[in-house]
C-alpha cells in the first residue's frame, strides 16, 4: 500500500513524499516464527530419509503411452491415473507454475534490469519445462531434462550473486564465468554418469548450490539493512523451506499422503520461494547502484521491483 509522509511547513503543506515500502512488524515476526518451525521440522525429515531411504511410488504398476519407466525415481503420485498420455498428471500440471514465475519475472523487469537477472528468470522456464517432460513420461532422458537445468539454474544464480556488488559497467568476470562453467560441466557429467540407480549425486550438486545461495543472500541482507523491512528473504525462505519439508514428507510417507499431491505443492512453493529470492537480489542490486528501488505487487506471486533511476 502506498503511504505518504506529509511535510508540514510554516502554514503550508509540502508535496507528499513516498515512504519506503515495508512489511508490518507483526507480519515479519510471523514469518520468522514460520521459518523457525520449518527449520526445526527439516532435521528429523532429512534424517529419516537418509537413514531409511525414500519410499516414493516404488512398485506403482500404472502403464501408459510412454511405455516402460526408465527414470531412477518414481514419485508418490499414482501413475497414469488421469490419462494414458501423462504419467503424473498433477506433478506435470504444477510444473507450469514454475514456468509462469519465470515468464512473469521477465515480463515485469524487461528492459529495467541487467541481462543476468533475465537469464535467472529464464532458468525458471527451462526448469519448469524439463519438470513437465519428466513427470509426464517418467523416462530417464526426461529426468535429466528436469535435474540438469536445476543445476544450471543454480550456476546462473551464483553468478548473479558473485557480481552483485560490481559497479555498473564493470568488466565481465571472465575468471569466475570460466570457473562456474567448468564446475557446471563436471556436475552435469557426474549426474549423467553416476546417478544410475538413484538421484543422490544430483541432490548433492543441487543442494550444495542452494546452501551457498542462502548463505550469500543472508550476508547481503545484513550488508544492506534497508531490505530487512521488506522481509523478502524471510518470505523466500518460508516458501522454499516449507516446500522442501513437504517434499520430504511426500518421500518419507508416500502411502499415507499420496492423495495430497504434495510434490505438486513442492513445485509451487519452491517456485515462489526462488522467484522471491530473485526479487530480493534485484532489490539489493538497485541498492548497490543507488537506484532507489521500490517493491510493487500485492502478493509474493505478483511482485516486481521498480526504480526511478535507470540502470
CSV table of C-alpha atoms in Angstrom, one decimal:
chain,number,residue,atom,x,y,z
A,1,UNK,CA,0.0,0.0,0.0
A,2,UNK,CA,1.4,3.4,-1.0
A,3,UNK,CA,1.6,5.6,2.0
A,4,UNK,CA,2.6,9.3,2.1
A,5,UNK,CA,4.6,11.4,4.5
A,6,UNK,CA,3.3,14.9,4.6
A,7,UNK,CA,5.9,17.5,5.5
A,8,UNK,CA,4.2,20.4,7.2
A,9,UNK,CA,6.0,23.7,7.0
A,10,UNK,CA,5.0,27.1,8.4
A,11,UNK,CA,1.3,27.4,7.4
A,12,UNK,CA,1.7,25.2,4.3
A,13,UNK,CA,1.7,21.5,3.4
A,14,UNK,CA,4.5,20.5,1.1
A,15,UNK,CA,4.3,17.9,-1.7
A,16,UNK,CA,3.7,14.4,-0.4
A,17,UNK,CA,6.8,12.2,-0.3
A,18,UNK,CA,6.5,8.4,-0.7
A,19,UNK,CA,7.5,6.4,2.4
A,20,UNK,CA,9.8,3.4,1.6
A,21,UNK,CA,7.9,0.1,1.2
A,22,UNK,CA,7.7,-2.0,4.3
A,23,UNK,CA,6.1,-5.1,5.8
A,24,UNK,CA,4.3,-4.6,9.2
A,25,UNK,CA,6.4,-5.8,12.1
A,26,UNK,CA,3.7,-8.3,13.2
A,27,UNK,CA,3.9,-10.0,9.7
A,28,UNK,CA,7.7,-10.1,9.9
A,29,UNK,CA,7.5,-11.7,13.3
A,30,UNK,CA,5.0,-14.3,12.0
A,31,UNK,CA,7.3,-15.0,9.0
A,32,UNK,CA,10.2,-15.6,11.4
A,33,UNK,CA,8.1,-17.9,13.6
A,34,UNK,CA,7.1,-19.9,10.5
A,35,UNK,CA,10.7,-20.1,9.4
A,36,UNK,CA,11.8,-21.4,12.7
A,37,UNK,CA,9.1,-24.1,12.6
A,38,UNK,CA,10.1,-25.1,9.1
A,39,UNK,CA,13.8,-25.3,10.1
A,40,UNK,CA,13.0,-27.4,13.1
A,41,UNK,CA,10.9,-29.8,11.1
A,42,UNK,CA,13.6,-30.3,8.4
A,43,UNK,CA,16.2,-32.0,10.6
A,44,UNK,CA,14.1,-35.2,11.5
A,45,UNK,CA,12.7,-35.4,8.0
A,46,UNK,CA,16.1,-35.3,6.4
A,47,UNK,CA,17.5,-37.7,9.0
A,48,UNK,CA,14.7,-40.2,8.3
A,49,UNK,CA,15.2,-40.2,4.6
A,50,UNK,CA,18.9,-40.5,4.9
A,51,UNK,CA,18.6,-43.4,7.3
A,52,UNK,CA,15.8,-45.3,5.7
A,53,UNK,CA,15.8,-44.1,2.1
A,54,UNK,CA,12.8,-42.6,0.3
A,55,UNK,CA,9.6,-44.5,-0.1
A,56,UNK,CA,8.2,-42.7,-3.1
A,57,UNK,CA,6.0,-44.6,-5.6
A,58,UNK,CA,8.0,-47.7,-6.0
A,59,UNK,CA,6.0,-50.6,-7.2
A,60,UNK,CA,3.4,-48.5,-9.0
A,61,UNK,CA,2.3,-50.7,-11.9
A,62,UNK,CA,0.4,-48.0,-13.8
A,63,UNK,CA,1.3,-48.0,-17.5
A,64,UNK,CA,0.6,-45.7,-20.4
A,65,UNK,CA,1.6,-44.2,-23.7
A,66,UNK,CA,5.3,-43.7,-22.8
A,67,UNK,CA,6.0,-47.3,-22.1
A,68,UNK,CA,8.5,-48.6,-19.5
A,69,UNK,CA,9.5,-46.2,-16.7
A,70,UNK,CA,13.3,-45.8,-17.0
A,71,UNK,CA,13.8,-42.9,-14.6
A,72,UNK,CA,15.7,-43.6,-11.4
A,73,UNK,CA,12.9,-42.3,-9.2
A,74,UNK,CA,9.2,-42.7,-9.4
A,75,UNK,CA,7.3,-40.0,-7.3
A,76,UNK,CA,4.4,-40.7,-5.0
A,77,UNK,CA,1.6,-39.6,-7.3
A,78,UNK,CA,-0.2,-42.6,-8.9
A,79,UNK,CA,1.0,-43.2,-12.5
A,80,UNK,CA,-1.4,-42.6,-15.4
A,81,UNK,CA,-4.3,-42.2,-13.1
A,82,UNK,CA,-5.9,-39.3,-15.1
A,83,UNK,CA,-4.9,-40.0,-18.7
A,84,UNK,CA,-2.8,-42.6,-20.5
A,85,UNK,CA,-0.7,-39.8,-22.1
A,86,UNK,CA,0.6,-38.2,-18.8
A,87,UNK,CA,2.3,-40.3,-16.2
A,88,UNK,CA,1.9,-38.0,-13.3
A,89,UNK,CA,-0.8,-35.5,-14.1
A,90,UNK,CA,-0.7,-33.3,-11.0
A,91,UNK,CA,3.1,-33.1,-11.0
A,92,UNK,CA,3.1,-32.2,-14.7
A,93,UNK,CA,0.5,-29.6,-14.3
A,94,UNK,CA,2.2,-27.9,-11.4
A,95,UNK,CA,5.4,-27.7,-13.3
A,96,UNK,CA,3.8,-25.0,-15.5
A,97,UNK,CA,3.5,-22.8,-12.3
A,98,UNK,CA,7.3,-22.7,-12.2
A,99,UNK,CA,7.4,-21.6,-15.9
A,100,UNK,CA,4.8,-18.9,-15.1
A,101,UNK,CA,7.1,-17.5,-12.4
A,102,UNK,CA,9.9,-17.1,-15.0
A,103,UNK,CA,7.7,-15.6,-17.7
A,104,UNK,CA,6.2,-13.1,-15.3
A,105,UNK,CA,9.6,-12.1,-13.9
A,106,UNK,CA,11.0,-11.5,-17.4
A,107,UNK,CA,7.9,-9.5,-18.4
A,108,UNK,CA,7.8,-7.4,-15.3
A,109,UNK,CA,11.5,-6.5,-15.5
A,110,UNK,CA,12.2,-6.5,-19.2
A,111,UNK,CA,14.4,-3.5,-20.1
A,112,UNK,CA,14.8,-2.5,-16.4
A,113,UNK,CA,17.5,-4.9,-15.1
A,114,UNK,CA,20.8,-6.2,-16.2
A,115,UNK,CA,20.7,-9.2,-18.5
A,116,UNK,CA,21.9,-11.7,-15.9
A,117,UNK,CA,18.6,-11.2,-14.0
A,118,UNK,CA,16.6,-12.0,-17.1
A,119,UNK,CA,18.7,-15.2,-17.5
A,120,UNK,CA,17.8,-16.0,-13.9
A,121,UNK,CA,14.1,-15.7,-14.7
A,122,UNK,CA,14.7,-17.7,-17.9
A,123,UNK,CA,16.0,-20.5,-15.8
A,124,UNK,CA,12.5,-21.0,-14.3
A,125,UNK,CA,11.1,-21.5,-17.8
A,126,UNK,CA,13.7,-24.2,-18.7
A,127,UNK,CA,13.4,-25.9,-15.3
A,128,UNK,CA,9.6,-25.9,-15.5
A,129,UNK,CA,9.5,-27.3,-19.0
A,130,UNK,CA,12.0,-30.1,-18.1
A,131,UNK,CA,10.0,-30.9,-15.0
A,132,UNK,CA,6.8,-31.3,-17.1
A,133,UNK,CA,8.6,-33.6,-19.5
A,134,UNK,CA,9.9,-35.7,-16.7
A,135,UNK,CA,6.7,-36.1,-14.7
A,136,UNK,CA,4.7,-36.6,-17.9
A,137,UNK,CA,6.8,-39.5,-19.1
A,138,UNK,CA,9.0,-40.9,-16.2
A,139,UNK,CA,11.7,-41.6,-18.8
A,140,UNK,CA,15.4,-41.3,-17.8
A,141,UNK,CA,16.2,-38.9,-20.6
A,142,UNK,CA,13.4,-36.6,-19.5
A,143,UNK,CA,14.5,-36.9,-15.9
A,144,UNK,CA,17.8,-35.4,-16.9
A,145,UNK,CA,15.9,-32.6,-18.6
A,146,UNK,CA,14.5,-31.8,-15.2
A,147,UNK,CA,17.5,-32.2,-13.0
A,148,UNK,CA,20.3,-30.7,-15.1
A,149,UNK,CA,18.5,-27.4,-15.7
A,150,UNK,CA,18.2,-27.1,-11.9
A,151,UNK,CA,21.9,-27.4,-11.6
A,152,UNK,CA,22.5,-25.0,-14.4
A,153,UNK,CA,20.0,-22.5,-12.9
A,154,UNK,CA,22.0,-22.6,-9.7
A,155,UNK,CA,25.1,-21.6,-11.6
A,156,UNK,CA,23.2,-18.6,-13.1
A,157,UNK,CA,22.0,-17.6,-9.6
A,158,UNK,CA,25.5,-17.9,-8.2
A,159,UNK,CA,26.9,-15.7,-10.9
A,160,UNK,CA,24.2,-13.1,-10.1
A,161,UNK,CA,25.4,-13.1,-6.5
A,162,UNK,CA,29.1,-13.0,-7.4
A,163,UNK,CA,28.6,-9.9,-9.5
A,164,UNK,CA,26.1,-8.3,-7.1
A,165,UNK,CA,28.3,-5.5,-5.8
A,166,UNK,CA,30.1,-4.7,-9.0
A,167,UNK,CA,29.8,-1.1,-10.2
A,168,UNK,CA,27.6,-0.6,-13.2
A,169,UNK,CA,29.6,-1.3,-16.4
A,170,UNK,CA,32.2,-3.5,-14.6
A,171,UNK,CA,34.1,-5.7,-17.0
A,172,UNK,CA,32.8,-9.2,-17.3
A,173,UNK,CA,34.2,-11.6,-14.7
A,174,UNK,CA,35.8,-13.9,-17.1
A,175,UNK,CA,37.7,-16.0,-14.5
A,176,UNK,CA,34.5,-16.5,-12.4
A,177,UNK,CA,32.5,-17.4,-15.5
A,178,UNK,CA,35.1,-19.9,-16.6
A,179,UNK,CA,35.3,-21.5,-13.2
A,180,UNK,CA,31.5,-21.7,-12.9
A,181,UNK,CA,31.3,-23.2,-16.4
A,182,UNK,CA,33.9,-25.9,-15.6
A,183,UNK,CA,32.2,-26.7,-12.3
A,184,UNK,CA,28.8,-26.9,-14.0
A,185,UNK,CA,30.1,-29.2,-16.7
A,186,UNK,CA,31.7,-31.5,-14.1
A,187,UNK,CA,28.4,-31.7,-12.1
A,188,UNK,CA,26.5,-32.3,-15.3
A,189,UNK,CA,28.7,-35.3,-16.2
A,190,UNK,CA,28.5,-36.6,-12.7
A,191,UNK,CA,24.7,-36.6,-12.7
A,192,UNK,CA,24.5,-38.2,-16.1
A,193,UNK,CA,27.0,-41.0,-15.5
A,194,UNK,CA,27.0,-41.6,-11.7
A,195,UNK,CA,23.2,-41.4,-10.9
A,196,UNK,CA,22.4,-44.8,-12.5
A,197,UNK,CA,20.3,-46.2,-9.6
A,198,UNK,CA,19.1,-43.1,-7.7
A,199,UNK,CA,19.5,-39.3,-7.7
A,200,UNK,CA,21.9,-38.9,-4.9
A,201,UNK,CA,24.6,-37.2,-6.9
A,202,UNK,CA,22.1,-34.7,-8.3
A,203,UNK,CA,20.8,-34.0,-4.8
A,204,UNK,CA,24.3,-33.2,-3.6
A,205,UNK,CA,25.1,-31.0,-6.6
A,206,UNK,CA,21.9,-29.1,-6.5
A,207,UNK,CA,21.7,-28.9,-2.7
A,208,UNK,CA,25.2,-27.5,-2.2
A,209,UNK,CA,24.3,-24.7,-4.6
A,210,UNK,CA,21.1,-23.9,-2.7
A,211,UNK,CA,23.1,-23.7,0.6
A,212,UNK,CA,25.6,-21.3,-0.9
A,213,UNK,CA,22.7,-19.1,-2.3
A,214,UNK,CA,21.0,-18.9,1.1
A,215,UNK,CA,24.2,-18.1,2.9
A,216,UNK,CA,25.2,-15.4,0.4
A,217,UNK,CA,21.7,-13.9,0.4
A,218,UNK,CA,21.7,-13.6,4.2
A,219,UNK,CA,25.0,-11.8,4.1
A,220,UNK,CA,23.5,-9.4,1.6
A,221,UNK,CA,20.5,-8.8,3.8
A,222,UNK,CA,22.9,-7.9,6.7
A,223,UNK,CA,25.0,-5.6,4.4
A,224,UNK,CA,22.0,-3.8,3.0
A,225,UNK,CA,19.7,-3.4,6.0
A,226,UNK,CA,17.1,-1.3,4.1
A,227,UNK,CA,16.0,-4.6,2.6
A,228,UNK,CA,15.0,-6.0,6.0
A,229,UNK,CA,11.7,-4.2,6.5
A,230,UNK,CA,10.6,-5.8,3.1
A,231,UNK,CA,11.0,-9.3,4.6
A,232,UNK,CA,11.8,-10.6,1.1
A,233,UNK,CA,14.5,-13.1,2.2
A,234,UNK,CA,12.3,-14.4,5.0
A,235,UNK,CA,9.4,-14.8,2.6
A,236,UNK,CA,11.6,-16.6,0.2
A,237,UNK,CA,12.9,-19.0,2.8
A,238,UNK,CA,9.5,-19.7,4.3
A,239,UNK,CA,8.1,-20.7,0.9
A,240,UNK,CA,11.2,-22.7,-0.2
A,241,UNK,CA,11.9,-24.3,3.2
A,242,UNK,CA,8.2,-25.1,3.6
A,243,UNK,CA,8.1,-26.7,0.2
A,244,UNK,CA,11.2,-28.7,0.9
A,245,UNK,CA,9.6,-30.0,4.1
A,246,UNK,CA,6.5,-31.0,2.1
A,247,UNK,CA,8.9,-32.7,-0.5
A,248,UNK,CA,10.4,-34.7,2.4
A,249,UNK,CA,7.0,-35.7,3.8
A,250,UNK,CA,5.9,-36.9,0.4
A,251,UNK,CA,9.1,-39.1,0.0
A,252,UNK,CA,9.0,-40.4,3.6
A,253,UNK,CA,5.3,-41.2,4.0
A,254,UNK,CA,4.1,-41.8,0.5
A,255,UNK,CA,1.4,-44.4,1.2
A,256,UNK,CA,-0.2,-42.2,3.8
A,257,UNK,CA,-0.1,-38.9,1.9
A,258,UNK,CA,-0.4,-39.9,-1.7
A,259,UNK,CA,-3.8,-38.3,-2.2
A,260,UNK,CA,-2.5,-34.9,-1.1
A,261,UNK,CA,-0.3,-34.4,-4.1
A,262,UNK,CA,2.5,-32.9,-2.0
A,263,UNK,CA,5.1,-33.0,-4.8
A,264,UNK,CA,2.9,-30.6,-6.7
A,265,UNK,CA,2.9,-28.3,-3.7
A,266,UNK,CA,6.7,-28.5,-3.8
A,267,UNK,CA,6.8,-27.2,-7.3
A,268,UNK,CA,4.6,-24.3,-6.4
A,269,UNK,CA,6.3,-23.4,-3.1
A,270,UNK,CA,9.8,-23.8,-4.4
A,271,UNK,CA,9.0,-21.8,-7.5
A,272,UNK,CA,7.5,-18.9,-5.5
A,273,UNK,CA,10.4,-19.1,-2.9
A,274,UNK,CA,13.1,-18.9,-5.6
A,275,UNK,CA,11.2,-16.2,-7.5
A,276,UNK,CA,11.0,-14.1,-4.3
A,277,UNK,CA,14.8,-14.7,-3.9
A,278,UNK,CA,15.5,-13.2,-7.3
A,279,UNK,CA,13.2,-10.3,-6.5
A,280,UNK,CA,15.3,-9.8,-3.4
A,281,UNK,CA,18.5,-9.9,-5.4
A,282,UNK,CA,17.2,-7.3,-7.8
A,283,UNK,CA,16.2,-5.0,-4.9
A,284,UNK,CA,19.7,-5.3,-3.4
A,285,UNK,CA,21.3,-4.7,-6.8
A,286,UNK,CA,19.3,-1.5,-7.2
A,287,UNK,CA,20.5,-0.5,-3.7
A,288,UNK,CA,24.1,-1.1,-4.7
A,289,UNK,CA,23.7,1.1,-7.8
A,290,UNK,CA,21.9,3.8,-5.8
A,291,UNK,CA,18.8,3.4,-7.9
A,292,UNK,CA,16.2,3.9,-5.2
A,293,UNK,CA,14.3,0.6,-5.6
A,294,UNK,CA,10.6,0.2,-4.7
A,295,UNK,CA,8.8,-3.0,-4.3
A,296,UNK,CA,5.5,-3.4,-6.1
A,297,UNK,CA,2.8,-6.1,-6.3
A,298,UNK,CA,0.3,-7.2,-3.7
A,299,UNK,CA,1.4,-10.9,-3.2
A,300,UNK,CA,4.6,-12.9,-3.4
A,301,UNK,CA,3.3,-14.3,-6.8
A,302,UNK,CA,3.0,-10.9,-8.4
A,303,UNK,CA,5.8,-8.8,-7.0
A,304,UNK,CA,8.3,-6.8,-9.0
A,305,UNK,CA,10.9,-4.1,-8.4
A,306,UNK,CA,10.9,-0.7,-10.0
A,307,UNK,CA,13.2,2.3,-9.8
A,308,UNK,CA,13.1,6.0,-10.7
A,309,UNK,CA,16.7,5.8,-11.9
A,310,UNK,CA,17.8,3.9,-15.0
A,311,UNK,CA,20.4,1.1,-14.5
